[in-house]
Coordinates of C-alpha atoms and ligand atoms in Angstrom, one line a residue:
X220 CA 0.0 0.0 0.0
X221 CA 1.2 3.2 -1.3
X222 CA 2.3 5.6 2.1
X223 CA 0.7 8.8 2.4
X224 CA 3.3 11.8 2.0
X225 CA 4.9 13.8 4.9
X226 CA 4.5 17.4 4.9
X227 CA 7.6 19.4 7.2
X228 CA 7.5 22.1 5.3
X229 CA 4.9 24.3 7.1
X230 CA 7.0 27.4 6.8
X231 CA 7.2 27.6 3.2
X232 CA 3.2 27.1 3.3
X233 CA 0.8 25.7 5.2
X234 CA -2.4 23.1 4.1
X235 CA -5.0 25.2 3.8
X236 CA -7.7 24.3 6.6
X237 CA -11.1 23.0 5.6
X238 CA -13.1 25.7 7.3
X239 CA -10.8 28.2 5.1
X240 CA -11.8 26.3 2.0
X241 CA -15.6 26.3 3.1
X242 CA -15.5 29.9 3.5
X243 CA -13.9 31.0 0.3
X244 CA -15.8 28.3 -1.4
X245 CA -19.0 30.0 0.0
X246 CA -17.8 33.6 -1.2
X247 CA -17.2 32.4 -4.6
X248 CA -20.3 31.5 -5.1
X249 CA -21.9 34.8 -4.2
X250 CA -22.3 38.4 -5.9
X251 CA -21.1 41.2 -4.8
X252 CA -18.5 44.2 -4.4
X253 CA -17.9 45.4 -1.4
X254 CA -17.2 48.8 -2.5
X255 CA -20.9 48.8 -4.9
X256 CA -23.8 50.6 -2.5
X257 CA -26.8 48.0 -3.2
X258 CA -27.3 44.8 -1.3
X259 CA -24.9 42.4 -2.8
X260 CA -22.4 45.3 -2.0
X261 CA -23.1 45.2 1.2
X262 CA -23.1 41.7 1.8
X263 CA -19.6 41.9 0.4
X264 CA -18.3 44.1 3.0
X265 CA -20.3 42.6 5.8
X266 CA -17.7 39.5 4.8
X267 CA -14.7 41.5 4.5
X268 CA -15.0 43.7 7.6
X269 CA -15.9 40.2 9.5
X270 CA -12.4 39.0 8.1
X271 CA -10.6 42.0 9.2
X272 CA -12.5 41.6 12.6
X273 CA -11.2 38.2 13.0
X274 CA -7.6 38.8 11.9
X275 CA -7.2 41.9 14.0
X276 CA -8.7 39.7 17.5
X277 CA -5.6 37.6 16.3
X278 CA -3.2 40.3 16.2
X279 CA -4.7 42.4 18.8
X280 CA -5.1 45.5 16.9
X281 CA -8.0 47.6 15.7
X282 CA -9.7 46.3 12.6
X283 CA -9.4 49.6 11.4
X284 CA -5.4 49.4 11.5
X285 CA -5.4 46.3 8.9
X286 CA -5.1 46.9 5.2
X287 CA -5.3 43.8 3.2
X288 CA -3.0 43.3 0.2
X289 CA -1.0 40.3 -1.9
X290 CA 0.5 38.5 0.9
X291 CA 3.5 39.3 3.3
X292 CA 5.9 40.8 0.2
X293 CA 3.6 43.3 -0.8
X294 CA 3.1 44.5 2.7
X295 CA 6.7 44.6 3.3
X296 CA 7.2 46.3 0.2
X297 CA 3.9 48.6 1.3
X298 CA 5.7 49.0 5.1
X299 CA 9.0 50.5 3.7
X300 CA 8.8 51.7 0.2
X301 CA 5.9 54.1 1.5
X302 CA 7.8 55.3 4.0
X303 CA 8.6 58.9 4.4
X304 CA 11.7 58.0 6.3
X305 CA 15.5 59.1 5.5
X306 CA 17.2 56.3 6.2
X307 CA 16.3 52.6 6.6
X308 CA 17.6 50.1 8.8
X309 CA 17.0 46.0 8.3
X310 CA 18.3 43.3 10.4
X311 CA 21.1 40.7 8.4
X312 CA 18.1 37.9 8.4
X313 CA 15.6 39.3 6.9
X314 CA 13.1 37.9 4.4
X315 CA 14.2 38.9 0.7
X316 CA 11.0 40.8 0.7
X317 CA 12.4 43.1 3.0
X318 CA 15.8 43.2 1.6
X319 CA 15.4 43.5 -1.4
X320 CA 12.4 46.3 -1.2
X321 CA 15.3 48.8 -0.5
X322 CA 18.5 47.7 -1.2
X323 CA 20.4 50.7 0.2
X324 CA 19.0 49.9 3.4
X325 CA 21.9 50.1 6.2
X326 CA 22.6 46.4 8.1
X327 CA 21.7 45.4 11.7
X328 CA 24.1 42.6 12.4
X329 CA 22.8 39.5 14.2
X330 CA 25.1 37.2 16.7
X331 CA 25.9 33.6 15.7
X332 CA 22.6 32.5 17.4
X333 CA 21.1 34.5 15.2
X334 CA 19.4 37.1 17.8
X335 CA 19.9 41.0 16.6
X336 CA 22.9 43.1 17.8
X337 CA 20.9 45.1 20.2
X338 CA 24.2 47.5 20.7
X339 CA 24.8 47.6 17.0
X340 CA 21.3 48.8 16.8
X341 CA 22.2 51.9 19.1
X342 CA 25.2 52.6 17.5
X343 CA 23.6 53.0 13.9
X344 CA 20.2 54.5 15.0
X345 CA 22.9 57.4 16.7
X346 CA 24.8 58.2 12.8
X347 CA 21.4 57.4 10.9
X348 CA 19.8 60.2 9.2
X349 CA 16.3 61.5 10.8
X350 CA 13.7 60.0 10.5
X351 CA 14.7 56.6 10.7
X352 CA 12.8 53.3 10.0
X353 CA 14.0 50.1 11.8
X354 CA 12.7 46.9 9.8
X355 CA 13.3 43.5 12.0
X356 CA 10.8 40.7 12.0
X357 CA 9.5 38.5 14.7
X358 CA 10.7 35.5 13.9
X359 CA 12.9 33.9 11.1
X360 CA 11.6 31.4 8.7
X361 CA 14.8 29.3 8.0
X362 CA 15.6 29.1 11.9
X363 CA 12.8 30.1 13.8
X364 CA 14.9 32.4 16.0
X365 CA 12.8 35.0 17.4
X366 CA 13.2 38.9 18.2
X367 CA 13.7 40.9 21.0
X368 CA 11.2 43.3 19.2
X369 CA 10.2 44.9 22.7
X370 CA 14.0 45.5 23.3
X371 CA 14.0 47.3 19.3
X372 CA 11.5 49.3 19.9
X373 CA 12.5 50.8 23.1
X374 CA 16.2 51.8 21.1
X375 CA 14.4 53.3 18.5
X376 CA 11.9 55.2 20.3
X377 CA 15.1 56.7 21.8
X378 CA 16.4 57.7 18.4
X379 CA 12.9 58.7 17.6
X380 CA 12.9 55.9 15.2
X381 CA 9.8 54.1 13.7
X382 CA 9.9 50.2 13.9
X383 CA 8.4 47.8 11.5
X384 CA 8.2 44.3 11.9
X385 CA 7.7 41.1 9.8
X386 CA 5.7 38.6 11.8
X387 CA 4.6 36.6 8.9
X388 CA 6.2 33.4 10.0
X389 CA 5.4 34.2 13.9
X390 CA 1.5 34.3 13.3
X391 CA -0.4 31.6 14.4
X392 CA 2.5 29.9 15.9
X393 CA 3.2 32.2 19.2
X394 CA 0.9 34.9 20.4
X395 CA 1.3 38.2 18.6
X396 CA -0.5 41.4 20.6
X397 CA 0.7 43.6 17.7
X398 CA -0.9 46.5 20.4
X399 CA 1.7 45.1 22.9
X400 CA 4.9 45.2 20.6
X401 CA 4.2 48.5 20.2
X402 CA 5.4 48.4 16.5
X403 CA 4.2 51.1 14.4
X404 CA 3.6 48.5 11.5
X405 CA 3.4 44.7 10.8
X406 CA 3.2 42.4 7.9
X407 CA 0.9 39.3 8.0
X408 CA 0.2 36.8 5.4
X409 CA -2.7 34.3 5.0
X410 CA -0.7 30.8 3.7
X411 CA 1.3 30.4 7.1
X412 CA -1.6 30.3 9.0
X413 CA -3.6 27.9 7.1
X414 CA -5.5 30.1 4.9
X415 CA -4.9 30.8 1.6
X416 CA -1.5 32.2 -0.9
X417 CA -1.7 35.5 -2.3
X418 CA -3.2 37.5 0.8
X419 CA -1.7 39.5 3.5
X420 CA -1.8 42.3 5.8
X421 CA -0.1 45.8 6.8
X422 CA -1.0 46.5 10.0
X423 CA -0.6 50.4 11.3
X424 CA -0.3 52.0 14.4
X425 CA -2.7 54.9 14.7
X426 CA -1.1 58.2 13.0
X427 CA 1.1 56.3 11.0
X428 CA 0.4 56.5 7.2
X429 CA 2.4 55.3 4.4
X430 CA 2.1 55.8 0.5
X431 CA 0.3 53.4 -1.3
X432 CA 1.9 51.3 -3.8
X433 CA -1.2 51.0 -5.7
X434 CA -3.1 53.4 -6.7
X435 CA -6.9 53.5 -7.9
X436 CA -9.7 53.2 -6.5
X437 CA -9.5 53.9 -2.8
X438 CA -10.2 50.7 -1.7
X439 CA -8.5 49.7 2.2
X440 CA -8.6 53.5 3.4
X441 CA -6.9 54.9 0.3
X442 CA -4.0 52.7 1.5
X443 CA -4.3 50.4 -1.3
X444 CA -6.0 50.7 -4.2
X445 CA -7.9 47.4 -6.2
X446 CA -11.0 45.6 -5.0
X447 CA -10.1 43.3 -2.7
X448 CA -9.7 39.6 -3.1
X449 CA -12.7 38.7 -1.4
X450 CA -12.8 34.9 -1.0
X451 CA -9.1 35.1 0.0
X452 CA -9.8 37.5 2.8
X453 CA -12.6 35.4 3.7
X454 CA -9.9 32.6 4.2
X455 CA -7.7 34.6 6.0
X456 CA -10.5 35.0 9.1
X457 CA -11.3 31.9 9.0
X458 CA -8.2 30.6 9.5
X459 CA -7.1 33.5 11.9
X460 CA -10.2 32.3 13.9
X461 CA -9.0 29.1 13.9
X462 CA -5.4 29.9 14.9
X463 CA -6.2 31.9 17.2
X464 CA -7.7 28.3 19.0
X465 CA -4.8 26.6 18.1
X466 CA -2.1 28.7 19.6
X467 CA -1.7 26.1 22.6
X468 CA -2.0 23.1 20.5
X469 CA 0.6 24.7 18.4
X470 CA 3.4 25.2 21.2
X471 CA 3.0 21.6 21.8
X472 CA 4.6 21.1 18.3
X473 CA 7.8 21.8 20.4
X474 CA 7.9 18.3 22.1
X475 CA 8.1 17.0 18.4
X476 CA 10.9 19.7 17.8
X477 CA 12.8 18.8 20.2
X478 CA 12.3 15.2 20.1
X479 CA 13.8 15.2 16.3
X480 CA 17.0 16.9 17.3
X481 CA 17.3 14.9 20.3
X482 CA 17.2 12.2 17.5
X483 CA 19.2 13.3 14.9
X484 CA 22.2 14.6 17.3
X485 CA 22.2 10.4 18.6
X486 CA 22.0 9.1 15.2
X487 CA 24.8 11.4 14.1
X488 CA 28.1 11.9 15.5
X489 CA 28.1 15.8 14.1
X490 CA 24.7 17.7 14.0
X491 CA 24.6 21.4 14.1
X492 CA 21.2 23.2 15.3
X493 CA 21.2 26.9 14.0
X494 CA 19.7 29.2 16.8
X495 CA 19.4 26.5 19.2
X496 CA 20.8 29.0 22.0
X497 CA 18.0 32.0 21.3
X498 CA 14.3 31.7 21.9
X499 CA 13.0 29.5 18.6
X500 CA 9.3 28.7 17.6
X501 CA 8.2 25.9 18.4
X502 CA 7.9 24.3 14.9
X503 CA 10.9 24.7 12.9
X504 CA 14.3 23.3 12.9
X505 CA 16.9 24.5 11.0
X506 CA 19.7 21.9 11.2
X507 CA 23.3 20.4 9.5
X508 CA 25.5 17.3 9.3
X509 CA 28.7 17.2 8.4
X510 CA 29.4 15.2 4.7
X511 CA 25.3 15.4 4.5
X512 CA 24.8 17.6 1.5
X513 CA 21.1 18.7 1.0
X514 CA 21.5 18.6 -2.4
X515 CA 21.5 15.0 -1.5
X516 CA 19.4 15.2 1.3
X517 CA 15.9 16.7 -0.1
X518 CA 15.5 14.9 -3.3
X519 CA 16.4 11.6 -1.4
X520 CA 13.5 12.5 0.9
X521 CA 11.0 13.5 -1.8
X522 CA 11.8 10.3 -3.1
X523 CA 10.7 8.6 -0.5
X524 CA 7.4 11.0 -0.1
X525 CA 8.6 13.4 2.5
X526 CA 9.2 17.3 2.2
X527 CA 11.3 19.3 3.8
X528 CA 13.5 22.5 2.3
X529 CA 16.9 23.5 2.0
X530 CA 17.0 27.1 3.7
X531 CA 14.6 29.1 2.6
X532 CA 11.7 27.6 -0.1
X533 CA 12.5 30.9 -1.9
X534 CA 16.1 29.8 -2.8
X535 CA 15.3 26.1 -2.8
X536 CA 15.4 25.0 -6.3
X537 CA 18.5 27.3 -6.9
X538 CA 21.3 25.8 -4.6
X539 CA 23.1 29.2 -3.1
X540 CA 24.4 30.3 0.6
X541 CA 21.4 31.2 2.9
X542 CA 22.3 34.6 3.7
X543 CA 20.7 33.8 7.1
X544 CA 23.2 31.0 8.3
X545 CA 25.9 33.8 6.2
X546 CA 24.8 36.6 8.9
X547 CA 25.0 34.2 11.9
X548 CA 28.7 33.1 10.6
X549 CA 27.3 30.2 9.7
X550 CA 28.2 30.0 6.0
X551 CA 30.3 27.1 5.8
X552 CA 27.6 24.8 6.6
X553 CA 25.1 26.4 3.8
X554 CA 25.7 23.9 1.2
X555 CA 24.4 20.9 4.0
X556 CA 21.1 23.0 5.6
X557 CA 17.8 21.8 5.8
X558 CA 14.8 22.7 7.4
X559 CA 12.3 21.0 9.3
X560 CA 9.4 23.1 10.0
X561 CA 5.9 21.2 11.4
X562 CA 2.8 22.8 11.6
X563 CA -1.1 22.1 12.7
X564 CA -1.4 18.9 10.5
X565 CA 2.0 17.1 11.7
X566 CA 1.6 14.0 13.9
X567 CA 4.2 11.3 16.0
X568 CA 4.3 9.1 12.9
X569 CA 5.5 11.9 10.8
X570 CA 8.7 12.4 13.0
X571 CA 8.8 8.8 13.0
X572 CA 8.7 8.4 9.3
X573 CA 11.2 11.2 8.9
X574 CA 13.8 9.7 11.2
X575 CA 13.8 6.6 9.3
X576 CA 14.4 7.7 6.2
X577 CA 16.4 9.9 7.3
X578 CA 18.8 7.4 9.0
X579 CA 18.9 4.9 5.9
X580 CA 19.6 8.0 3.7
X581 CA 22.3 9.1 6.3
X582 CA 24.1 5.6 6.0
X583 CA 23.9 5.7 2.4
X584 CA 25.4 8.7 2.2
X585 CA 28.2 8.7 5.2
X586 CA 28.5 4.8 5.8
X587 CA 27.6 2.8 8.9
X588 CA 30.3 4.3 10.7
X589 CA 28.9 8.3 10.1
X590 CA 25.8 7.1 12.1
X591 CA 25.3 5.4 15.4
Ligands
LIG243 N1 8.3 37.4 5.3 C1 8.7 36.1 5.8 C2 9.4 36.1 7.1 C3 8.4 35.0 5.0 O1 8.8 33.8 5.5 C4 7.6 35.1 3.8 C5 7.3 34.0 3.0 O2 8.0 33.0 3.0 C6 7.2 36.4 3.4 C7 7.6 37.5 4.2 C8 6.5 36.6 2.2 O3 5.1 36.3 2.3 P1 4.2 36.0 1.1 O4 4.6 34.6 0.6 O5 2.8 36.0 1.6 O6 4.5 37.0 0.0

């Protein structure tokens, strides 16, 4: 009997939850704009604004703070391109949708546990040119390691410094009180959370505005112009709703976590954890063996119906240095990174399947004697 396939690649994306496909189904198959006047308008909005409600209990913000766009790259590109700021400053380990959304942006260096250099941090805000905007996300997707984003803010604030932040892998996986952080902006996305790709959300502090990036229409406040993508919103609640249930179940995941590292460090006489010293999420793993390429590693996996990613799934497919384990000093081990992120559908006998074929792909590769 054929075996059913392993999914460990939550961070990339996440299944979409049946409830989320129920409600999008059930928007697709009405009428209606929610920016027309008439009934079917209204009915529209009534879903939208019931989204927005839901995502912003998640979040902890006013409804009115959330602006729905794309997914997590267009509000990170929304977050600093429409900035009015004079100079930007973004951690090492951030997402290329930060990165690459301003390319002069000055460097925060992280430690080799991949935390942020707090002191760095002061040092640059000080020579920075006024206003400043400070971009450092919540939590990474290749490691999991999460932000001291309280600690960020209360530096910039001193250098009267704005703070965004790019919680799109953090969502759903630890609480985020978005009011609490005391951010001035956050990006969101739907597919980490079990809704589903192609929808996101900028979330604003009260008095902060930033240009839109698409103009036209006035849709989202003026913020973002183009009706909205009404059954994917619809997702998004839904599955905010049902995160927002799930956020114990989820910390569980870290029994699994650890349990597979415990694992893999026996089985293997030299295992590298990235992070493994900093406050992680409770899902991912972002791991190494020495001699264990993932170039061999994934495929041999995938053959035997089980997915995980080398670094991030936006390089995967293109075998280059994850600038993330570069930033952490962690480069020489890019070529043999993987990993292992599990998320509201993984079970014990998905670890257990893993480990296996892990271990007879492990002997393969290194010989008996490369694993105990
Ligand atoms: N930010 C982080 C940390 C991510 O991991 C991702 C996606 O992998 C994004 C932003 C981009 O989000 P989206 O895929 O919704 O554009």
């Amino acid at each position: 009997m054929k075996k059913m396939p392993v999914y460990l690649d939550h961070n990339a994306t996440t299944p979409v939850r049946p409830e989320a496909i129920r409600a999008m189904a059930a928007t697709m198959e009405r009428v209606g704009n929610p920016s027309s006047v008439h009934g079917f308008g209204r009915a529209a909005r009534r879903i939208l604004e019931d989204a927005r409600d839901a995502l912003a209990a998640l979040v902890e913000a006013p409804g009115s703070a959330l602006t729905f766009t794309s997914g997590g790259t267009e509000a990170n590109n929304l977050a600093l391109r429409g900035t009015d700021a004079r100079s930007v400053l973004v951690s090492a380990v951030e997402h290329p949708s930060v990165m690459e959304a301003i390319p002069k942006a000055q460097i925060i260096p992280v430690g080799s546990d991949g935390v942020v250099d707090l002191d760095a941090l002061d040092g640059l805000l000080a020579d920075a040119p006024k206003p400043a905007l400070v971009s450092v996300m919540l939590a990474n997707n290749e490691t999991g390691v999460i932000q001291p984003i309280a600690e960020v803010v209360e530096i910039a604030r001193r250098h009267g410094a704005r703070v965004h932040c790019d919680a799109v892998q953090a969502l759903g996986k630890i609480a985020v009180d978005f009011t609490g952080l005391g951010v001035d902006m956050m990006s969101v996305s739907a597919h980490k959370i079990g809704g589903p790709q192609g929808v996101g959300a900028l979330i604003l502090r009260d008095g902060v505005s930033v240009q839109p990036l698409m103009r036209g229409g006035g849709q989202e406040r003026r913020r973002r112009g183009g009706t909205e993508n009404l059954p994917g919103v619809a997702g998004f609640g839904t599955a905010a709703e049902m995160a927002a249930g799930a956020l114990v179940e989820y910390g569980a995941l870290a029994t699994h976590r650890d349990r597979l590292e415990r694992d893999l460090g026996r089985l293997t006489n030299d295992l590298t954890v990235f992070g493994v010293a900093a406050p992680r999420l409770p899902n991912t793993t972002c791991c190494a063996v020495a001699g264990l390429a993932s170039e061999i590693l994934v495929p041999a996996l995938d053959l035997e119906g089980i997915a995980i990613s080398a670094g991030s799934a936006c390089s995967s497919g293109k075998v280059q240095a994850s600038p993330v384990l570069e930033a952490m000093g962690q480069g020489p081990w890019a070529g043999n990174a993987v990993r292992i992120s599990l998320g509201w559908t993984s079970r014990t006998e998905d670890v257990d399947r893993f480990l296996s074929a892990w271990t007879r792909i492990a002997e393969r590769a290194l010989g008996r004697e490369g694993v105990s």
